[in-house]
Structures are given as structure tokens and as C-alpha cells.
């Protein structure tokens, strides 16, 4: 029996879009929270390029998860 080898390619030097299959540099941070799993102050993040910002925002928004969309250059992680 053989098993696939893990991906040993180096990590990208710049943050990349979280959309499946996209390797474009990220421009946006989508801060979200699943209220069934996370405390109200907790923020998870997805990164988005210009092309995928609306799609990813809509995906999170229809579920009531999206909390904020901020340009990557302006993003400051919440303390704690």
C-alpha cells in the first residue's frame, strides 16, 4: 500500500486568497464567527483577492457569520 507524500513546497511569501484553488495574493480580510461554535468576540479570518471577495463575503453572509471586511493592509488582529 502506498500513501501520498505530504506537500513539501515552501509556504507562500505573501498571504494568499482562501478561495479553493486560488493562489492570488490576498487584498481583503473577511472576519467571521460561527455563533454556534465560537464566543461572540472570537474572530476567524479568511483572506480574499479582489476577484473572490464578493463570493466569499456572500457565502459567509447568508449564514450570518460575516462580521467585517477590511483591507489586508488595514487589518489588526483583535487582542486576546
mmCIF file of N, CA, C and O in Angstrom:
data_model
loop_
_atom_site.group_PDB
_atom_site.id
_atom_site.type_symbol
_atom_site.label_atom_id
_atom_site.label_comp_id
_atom_site.label_asym_id
_atom_site.label_seq_id
_atom_site.Cartn_x
_atom_site.Cartn_y
_atom_site.Cartn_z
ATOM 1 N N UNK A 1 0.852 -1.176 0.000
ATOM 2 C CA UNK A 1 0.000 0.000 0.000
ATOM 3 C C UNK A 1 0.894 1.234 0.000
ATOM 4 O O UNK A 1 1.864 1.298 0.723
ATOM 5 N N UNK A 2 0.548 2.218 -0.817
ATOM 6 C CA UNK A 2 1.312 3.458 -0.856
ATOM 7 C C UNK A 2 0.436 4.614 -0.394
ATOM 8 O O UNK A 2 -0.778 4.592 -0.542
ATOM 9 N N UNK A 3 1.080 5.576 0.171
ATOM 10 C CA UNK A 3 0.384 6.773 0.653
ATOM 11 C C UNK A 3 0.960 7.980 -0.052
ATOM 12 O O UNK A 3 2.158 8.014 -0.341
ATOM 13 N N UNK A 4 0.136 8.993 -0.333
ATOM 14 C CA UNK A 4 0.669 10.194 -0.988
ATOM 15 C C UNK A 4 1.647 10.915 -0.068
ATOM 16 O O UNK A 4 1.487 10.924 1.159
ATOM 17 N N UNK A 5 2.662 11.490 -0.662
ATOM 18 C CA UNK A 5 3.634 12.262 0.103
ATOM 19 C C UNK A 5 3.041 13.609 0.472
ATOM 20 O O UNK A 5 2.272 14.192 -0.306
ATOM 21 N N UNK A 6 3.382 14.139 1.635
ATOM 22 C CA UNK A 6 2.873 15.464 2.005
ATOM 23 C C UNK A 6 3.461 16.529 1.087
ATOM 24 O O UNK A 6 4.541 16.372 0.529
ATOM 25 N N UNK A 7 2.721 17.610 0.936
ATOM 26 C CA UNK A 7 3.178 18.733 0.116
ATOM 27 C C UNK A 7 4.323 19.420 0.846
ATOM 28 O O UNK A 7 4.145 19.980 1.916
ATOM 29 N N UNK A 8 5.503 19.366 0.281
ATOM 30 C CA UNK A 8 6.688 19.947 0.907
ATOM 31 C C UNK A 8 7.089 21.262 0.251
ATOM 32 O O UNK A 8 8.171 21.774 0.494
ATOM 33 N N UNK A 9 6.223 21.827 -0.589
ATOM 34 C CA UNK A 9 6.556 23.092 -1.230
ATOM 35 C C UNK A 9 6.611 24.191 -0.172
ATOM 36 O O UNK A 9 5.902 24.136 0.828
ATOM 37 N N UNK A 10 7.458 25.175 -0.376
ATOM 38 C CA UNK A 10 7.584 26.238 0.623
ATOM 39 C C UNK A 10 6.290 27.036 0.766
ATOM 40 O O UNK A 10 5.516 27.156 -0.180
ATOM 41 N N UNK A 11 6.079 27.566 1.946
ATOM 42 C CA UNK A 11 4.905 28.408 2.190
ATOM 43 C C UNK A 11 5.021 29.669 1.340
ATOM 44 O O UNK A 11 6.119 30.158 1.090
ATOM 45 N N UNK A 12 3.887 30.199 0.882
ATOM 46 C CA UNK A 12 3.954 31.424 0.079
ATOM 47 C C UNK A 12 4.526 32.572 0.907
ATOM 48 O O UNK A 12 4.332 32.635 2.118
ATOM 49 N N UNK A 13 5.212 33.482 0.242
ATOM 50 C CA UNK A 13 5.830 34.609 0.949
ATOM 51 C C UNK A 13 4.832 35.724 1.250
ATOM 52 O O UNK A 13 5.092 36.585 2.077
ATOM 53 N N UNK A 14 3.689 35.711 0.565
ATOM 54 C CA UNK A 14 2.650 36.706 0.811
ATOM 55 C C UNK A 14 1.339 35.983 1.110
ATOM 56 O O UNK A 14 1.112 34.882 0.614
ATOM 57 N N UNK A 15 0.464 36.589 1.891
ATOM 58 C CA UNK A 15 -0.832 35.953 2.169
ATOM 59 C C UNK A 15 -1.613 35.731 0.878
ATOM 60 O O UNK A 15 -1.632 36.595 0.005
ATOM 61 N N UNK A 16 -2.255 34.564 0.773
ATOM 62 C CA UNK A 16 -2.983 34.219 -0.436
ATOM 63 C C UNK A 16 -4.469 34.051 -0.157
ATOM 64 O O UNK A 16 -4.883 33.756 0.957
ATOM 65 N N UNK A 17 -5.243 34.210 -1.203
ATOM 66 C CA UNK A 17 -6.693 34.089 -1.156
ATOM 67 C C UNK A 17 -7.106 32.716 -0.620
ATOM 68 O O UNK A 17 -6.479 31.705 -0.926
ATOM 69 N N UNK A 18 -8.164 32.697 0.183
ATOM 70 C CA UNK A 18 -8.672 31.457 0.768
ATOM 71 C C UNK A 18 -9.628 30.697 -0.144
ATOM 72 O O UNK A 18 -10.025 29.576 0.186
ATOM 73 N N UNK A 19 -10.006 31.274 -1.279
ATOM 74 C CA UNK A 19 -10.916 30.585 -2.199
ATOM 75 C C UNK A 19 -10.244 29.321 -2.726
ATOM 76 O O UNK A 19 -9.045 29.320 -3.019
ATOM 77 N N UNK A 20 -11.020 28.261 -2.829
ATOM 78 C CA UNK A 20 -10.498 26.976 -3.268
ATOM 79 C C UNK A 20 -9.794 27.104 -4.610
ATOM 80 O O UNK A 20 -10.365 27.602 -5.584
ATOM 81 N N UNK A 21 -8.549 26.666 -4.644
ATOM 82 C CA UNK A 21 -7.779 26.664 -5.878
ATOM 83 C C UNK A 21 -7.148 27.988 -6.260
ATOM 84 O O UNK A 21 -6.374 28.049 -7.207
ATOM 85 N N UNK A 22 -7.447 29.053 -5.545
ATOM 86 C CA UNK A 22 -6.892 30.371 -5.879
ATOM 87 C C UNK A 22 -5.560 30.563 -5.156
ATOM 88 O O UNK A 22 -5.456 30.291 -3.964
ATOM 89 N N UNK A 23 -4.582 31.028 -5.868
ATOM 90 C CA UNK A 23 -3.268 31.306 -5.274
ATOM 91 C C UNK A 23 -2.875 32.771 -5.470
ATOM 92 O O UNK A 23 -1.722 33.129 -5.394
ATOM 93 N N UNK A 24 -3.887 33.607 -5.693
ATOM 94 C CA UNK A 24 -3.653 35.034 -5.889
ATOM 95 C C UNK A 24 -3.385 35.707 -4.546
ATOM 96 O O UNK A 24 -3.925 35.298 -3.520
ATOM 97 N N UNK A 25 -2.556 36.731 -4.560
ATOM 98 C CA UNK A 25 -2.278 37.470 -3.329
ATOM 99 C C UNK A 25 -3.565 38.045 -2.748
ATOM 100 O O UNK A 25 -4.421 38.546 -3.473
ATOM 101 N N UNK A 26 -3.702 37.956 -1.445
ATOM 102 C CA UNK A 26 -4.887 38.460 -0.751
ATOM 103 C C UNK A 26 -4.836 39.976 -0.651
ATOM 104 O O UNK A 26 -3.769 40.574 -0.509
ATOM 105 N N UNK A 27 -6.011 40.582 -0.721
ATOM 106 C CA UNK A 27 -6.161 42.027 -0.583
ATOM 107 C C UNK A 27 -7.114 42.331 0.572
ATOM 108 O O UNK A 27 -7.035 43.387 1.183
ATOM 109 N N UNK A 28 -7.989 41.392 0.903
ATOM 110 C CA UNK A 28 -9.040 41.592 1.889
ATOM 111 C C UNK A 28 -8.967 40.558 3.011
ATOM 112 O O UNK A 28 -8.588 39.413 2.775
ATOM 113 N N UNK A 29 -9.383 40.963 4.204
ATOM 114 C CA UNK A 29 -9.578 40.057 5.323
ATOM 115 C C UNK A 29 -11.071 40.020 5.610
ATOM 116 O O UNK A 29 -11.703 41.057 5.793
ATOM 117 N N UNK A 30 -11.637 38.824 5.637
ATOM 118 C CA UNK A 30 -13.042 38.631 5.986
ATOM 119 C C UNK A 30 -13.069 38.033 7.386
ATOM 120 O O UNK A 30 -12.640 36.899 7.590
ATOM 121 N N UNK A 31 -13.502 38.820 8.340
ATOM 122 C CA UNK A 31 -13.579 38.357 9.725
ATOM 123 C C UNK A 31 -14.954 37.757 9.948
ATOM 124 O O UNK A 31 -15.962 38.361 9.582
ATOM 125 N N UNK A 32 -14.979 36.561 10.533
ATOM 126 C CA UNK A 32 -16.254 35.879 10.707
ATOM 127 C C UNK A 32 -16.275 35.117 12.012
ATOM 128 O O UNK A 32 -15.264 34.964 12.689
ATOM 129 N N UNK A 33 -17.472 34.642 12.333
ATOM 130 C CA UNK A 33 -17.698 33.940 13.592
ATOM 131 C C UNK A 33 -18.930 33.066 13.427
ATOM 132 O O UNK A 33 -19.957 33.529 12.960
ATOM 133 N N UNK A 34 -18.817 31.802 13.803
ATOM 134 C CA UNK A 34 -19.973 30.909 13.819
ATOM 135 C C UNK A 34 -20.516 30.926 15.243
ATOM 136 O O UNK A 34 -19.905 30.355 16.143
ATOM 137 N N UNK A 35 -21.643 31.575 15.497
ATOM 138 C CA UNK A 35 -22.137 31.726 16.859
ATOM 139 C C UNK A 35 -22.477 30.407 17.551
ATOM 140 O O UNK A 35 -22.545 30.358 18.769
ATOM 141 N N UNK A 36 -22.651 29.341 16.781
ATOM 142 C CA UNK A 36 -22.914 28.037 17.397
ATOM 143 C C UNK A 36 -21.630 27.407 17.944
ATOM 144 O O UNK A 36 -21.691 26.514 18.774
ATOM 145 N N UNK A 37 -20.481 27.877 17.455
ATOM 146 C CA UNK A 37 -19.203 27.287 17.850
ATOM 147 C C UNK A 37 -18.277 28.230 18.610
ATOM 148 O O UNK A 37 -17.440 27.781 19.383
ATOM 149 N N UNK A 38 -18.401 29.530 18.353
ATOM 150 C CA UNK A 38 -17.435 30.495 18.872
ATOM 151 C C UNK A 38 -18.084 31.493 19.837
ATOM 152 O O UNK A 38 -19.246 31.835 19.680
ATOM 153 N N UNK A 39 -17.282 31.970 20.766
ATOM 154 C CA UNK A 39 -17.755 33.040 21.643
ATOM 155 C C UNK A 39 -17.956 34.297 20.786
ATOM 156 O O UNK A 39 -17.339 34.434 19.720
ATOM 157 N N UNK A 40 -18.816 35.224 21.221
ATOM 158 C CA UNK A 40 -19.138 36.401 20.388
ATOM 159 C C UNK A 40 -17.929 37.236 19.971
ATOM 160 O O UNK A 40 -17.921 37.798 18.877
ATOM 161 N N UNK A 41 -16.909 37.310 20.799
ATOM 162 C CA UNK A 41 -15.752 38.146 20.463
ATOM 163 C C UNK A 41 -14.734 37.441 19.566
ATOM 164 O O UNK A 41 -13.851 38.076 19.002
ATOM 165 N N UNK A 42 -14.848 36.144 19.395
ATOM 166 C CA UNK A 42 -13.894 35.377 18.582
ATOM 167 C C UNK A 42 -14.044 35.743 17.121
ATOM 168 O O UNK A 42 -15.149 35.903 16.610
ATOM 169 N N UNK A 43 -12.930 35.903 16.434
ATOM 170 C CA UNK A 43 -12.945 36.187 15.001
ATOM 171 C C UNK A 43 -12.037 35.201 14.280
ATOM 172 O O UNK A 43 -10.848 35.113 14.565
ATOM 173 N N UNK A 44 -12.611 34.478 13.363
ATOM 174 C CA UNK A 44 -11.866 33.649 12.432
ATOM 175 C C UNK A 44 -11.658 34.512 11.192
ATOM 176 O O UNK A 44 -12.383 35.482 10.987
ATOM 177 N N UNK A 45 -10.685 34.184 10.365
ATOM 178 C CA UNK A 45 -10.444 35.010 9.181
ATOM 179 C C UNK A 45 -10.256 34.160 7.933
ATOM 180 O O UNK A 45 -9.681 33.072 7.992
ATOM 181 N N UNK A 46 -10.777 34.668 6.859
ATOM 182 C CA UNK A 46 -10.472 34.193 5.520
ATOM 183 C C UNK A 46 -9.840 35.362 4.809
ATOM 184 O O UNK A 46 -10.151 36.531 5.090
ATOM 185 N N UNK A 47 -8.970 35.060 3.870
ATOM 186 C CA UNK A 47 -8.351 36.090 3.047
ATOM 187 C C UNK A 47 -8.955 36.011 1.654
ATOM 188 O O UNK A 47 -9.335 34.926 1.192
ATOM 189 N N UNK A 48 -9.048 37.150 0.992
ATOM 190 C CA UNK A 48 -9.653 37.167 -0.347
ATOM 191 C C UNK A 48 -8.894 38.093 -1.277
ATOM 192 O O UNK A 48 -8.425 39.158 -0.873
ATOM 193 N N UNK A 49 -8.807 37.666 -2.536
ATOM 194 C CA UNK A 49 -8.303 38.539 -3.588
ATOM 195 C C UNK A 49 -9.484 39.393 -4.058
ATOM 196 O O UNK A 49 -10.619 39.191 -3.616
ATOM 197 N N UNK A 50 -9.228 40.333 -4.950
ATOM 198 C CA UNK A 50 -10.311 41.184 -5.463
ATOM 199 C C UNK A 50 -11.405 40.345 -6.110
ATOM 200 O O UNK A 50 -12.590 40.588 -5.907
ATOM 201 N N UNK A 51 -11.011 39.331 -6.882
ATOM 202 C CA UNK A 51 -11.977 38.521 -7.631
ATOM 203 C C UNK A 51 -12.916 37.727 -6.715
ATOM 204 O O UNK A 51 -14.092 37.552 -7.040
ATOM 205 N N UNK A 52 -12.431 37.251 -5.573
ATOM 206 C CA UNK A 52 -13.230 36.363 -4.720
ATOM 207 C C UNK A 52 -13.832 37.030 -3.483
ATOM 208 O O UNK A 52 -14.558 36.381 -2.734
ATOM 209 N N UNK A 53 -13.569 38.307 -3.265
ATOM 210 C CA UNK A 53 -14.086 38.985 -2.067
ATOM 211 C C UNK A 53 -15.610 38.901 -1.983
ATOM 212 O O UNK A 53 -16.166 38.520 -0.957
ATOM 213 N N UNK A 54 -16.299 39.222 -3.046
ATOM 214 C CA UNK A 54 -17.755 39.223 -3.014
ATOM 215 C C UNK A 54 -18.303 37.808 -2.803
ATOM 216 O O UNK A 54 -19.216 37.596 -2.009
ATOM 217 N N UNK A 55 -17.758 36.836 -3.518
ATOM 218 C CA UNK A 55 -18.223 35.451 -3.394
ATOM 219 C C UNK A 55 -18.046 34.929 -1.963
ATOM 220 O O UNK A 55 -18.983 34.358 -1.381
ATOM 221 N N UNK A 56 -16.860 35.113 -1.400
ATOM 222 C CA UNK A 56 -16.615 34.628 -0.035
ATOM 223 C C UNK A 56 -17.448 35.397 0.985
ATOM 224 O O UNK A 56 -17.966 34.816 1.946
ATOM 225 N N UNK A 57 -17.605 36.696 0.785
ATOM 226 C CA UNK A 57 -18.441 37.504 1.683
ATOM 227 C C UNK A 57 -19.888 37.036 1.653
ATOM 228 O O UNK A 57 -20.541 36.930 2.695
ATOM 229 N N UNK A 58 -20.399 36.755 0.456
ATOM 230 C CA UNK A 58 -21.772 36.274 0.322
ATOM 231 C C UNK A 58 -21.935 34.916 1.007
ATOM 232 O O UNK A 58 -22.916 34.689 1.728
ATOM 233 N N UNK A 59 -20.968 34.018 0.801
ATOM 234 C CA UNK A 59 -21.017 32.696 1.418
ATOM 235 C C UNK A 59 -21.139 32.812 2.937
ATOM 236 O O UNK A 59 -21.977 32.162 3.559
ATOM 237 N N UNK A 60 -20.304 33.658 3.539
ATOM 238 C CA UNK A 60 -20.356 33.844 4.997
ATOM 239 C C UNK A 60 -21.592 34.633 5.415
ATOM 240 O O UNK A 60 -22.206 34.351 6.452
ATOM 241 N N UNK A 61 -21.970 35.620 4.621
ATOM 242 C CA UNK A 61 -23.085 36.498 4.962
ATOM 243 C C UNK A 61 -24.426 35.792 5.017
ATOM 244 O O UNK A 61 -25.212 36.024 5.936
ATOM 245 N N UNK A 62 -24.718 34.909 4.059
ATOM 246 C CA UNK A 62 -26.011 34.228 4.061
ATOM 247 C C UNK A 62 -26.144 33.290 5.261
ATOM 248 O O UNK A 62 -27.261 32.941 5.644
ATOM 249 N N UNK A 63 -25.032 32.911 5.856
ATOM 250 C CA UNK A 63 -25.055 32.051 7.043
ATOM 251 C C UNK A 63 -25.066 32.872 8.338
ATOM 252 O O UNK A 63 -25.131 32.321 9.423
ATOM 253 N N UNK A 64 -24.964 34.185 8.190
ATOM 254 C CA UNK A 64 -24.933 35.055 9.362
ATOM 255 C C UNK A 64 -23.599 35.043 10.082
ATOM 256 O O UNK A 64 -23.513 35.437 11.239
ATOM 257 N N UNK A 65 -22.533 34.624 9.392
ATOM 258 C CA UNK A 65 -21.213 34.513 10.012
ATOM 259 C C UNK A 65 -20.348 35.762 9.811
ATOM 260 O O UNK A 65 -19.475 36.048 10.622
ATOM 261 N N UNK A 66 -20.537 36.486 8.723
ATOM 262 C CA UNK A 66 -19.644 37.590 8.371
ATOM 263 C C UNK A 66 -19.783 38.742 9.363
ATOM 264 O O UNK A 66 -20.886 39.215 9.637
ATOM 265 N N UNK A 67 -18.667 39.186 9.908
ATOM 266 C CA UNK A 67 -18.657 40.282 10.869
ATOM 267 C C UNK A 67 -18.014 41.541 10.305
ATOM 268 O O UNK A 67 -18.409 42.646 10.650
ATOM 269 N N UNK A 68 -17.006 41.393 9.450
ATOM 270 C CA UNK A 68 -16.303 42.573 8.948
ATOM 271 C C UNK A 68 -15.497 42.207 7.713
ATOM 272 O O UNK A 68 -15.041 41.068 7.574
ATOM 273 N N UNK A 69 -15.315 43.169 6.814
ATOM 274 C CA UNK A 69 -14.442 43.034 5.658
ATOM 275 C C UNK A 69 -13.511 44.236 5.673
ATOM 276 O O UNK A 69 -13.961 45.377 5.674
ATOM 277 N N UNK A 70 -12.215 43.957 5.742
ATOM 278 C CA UNK A 70 -11.216 45.010 5.908
ATOM 279 C C UNK A 70 -10.076 44.765 4.922
ATOM 280 O O UNK A 70 -9.678 43.614 4.692
ATOM 281 N N UNK A 71 -9.530 45.838 4.366
ATOM 282 C CA UNK A 71 -8.347 45.689 3.517
ATOM 283 C C UNK A 71 -7.226 45.073 4.339
ATOM 284 O O UNK A 71 -7.038 45.411 5.505
ATOM 285 N N UNK A 72 -6.493 44.162 3.752
ATOM 286 C CA UNK A 72 -5.414 43.461 4.443
ATOM 287 C C UNK A 72 -4.419 44.436 5.064
ATOM 288 O O UNK A 72 -3.995 44.266 6.205
ATOM 289 N N UNK A 73 -4.115 45.494 4.349
ATOM 290 C CA UNK A 73 -3.151 46.476 4.847
ATOM 291 C C UNK A 73 -3.654 47.210 6.102
ATOM 292 O O UNK A 73 -2.869 47.757 6.862
ATOM 293 N N UNK A 74 -4.967 47.222 6.315
ATOM 294 C CA UNK A 74 -5.560 47.914 7.469
ATOM 295 C C UNK A 74 -5.936 46.959 8.608
ATOM 296 O O UNK A 74 -6.384 47.413 9.661
ATOM 297 N N UNK A 75 -5.784 45.655 8.396
ATOM 298 C CA UNK A 75 -6.216 44.664 9.377
ATOM 299 C C UNK A 75 -5.311 44.637 10.598
ATOM 300 O O UNK A 75 -4.086 44.606 10.479
ATOM 301 N N UNK A 76 -5.922 44.681 11.742
ATOM 302 C CA UNK A 76 -5.214 44.491 13.002
ATOM 303 C C UNK A 76 -5.932 43.381 13.746
ATOM 304 O O UNK A 76 -7.139 43.465 13.982
ATOM 305 N N UNK A 77 -5.198 42.334 14.099
ATOM 306 C CA UNK A 77 -5.820 41.217 14.815
ATOM 307 C C UNK A 77 -6.311 41.698 16.161
ATOM 308 O O UNK A 77 -5.617 42.430 16.861
ATOM 309 N N UNK A 78 -7.522 41.263 16.550
ATOM 310 C CA UNK A 78 -8.027 41.602 17.884
ATOM 311 C C UNK A 78 -7.094 41.015 18.955
ATOM 312 O O UNK A 78 -6.533 39.944 18.785
ATOM 313 N N UNK A 79 -6.941 41.750 20.027
ATOM 314 C CA UNK A 79 -6.109 41.264 21.135
ATOM 315 C C UNK A 79 -6.817 40.137 21.858
ATOM 316 O O UNK A 79 -8.020 40.096 21.932
ATOM 317 N N UNK A 80 -6.006 39.225 22.411
ATOM 318 C CA UNK A 80 -6.570 38.141 23.202
ATOM 319 C C UNK A 80 -6.673 36.943 22.462
ATOM 320 O O UNK A 80 -6.890 36.108 21.923
#
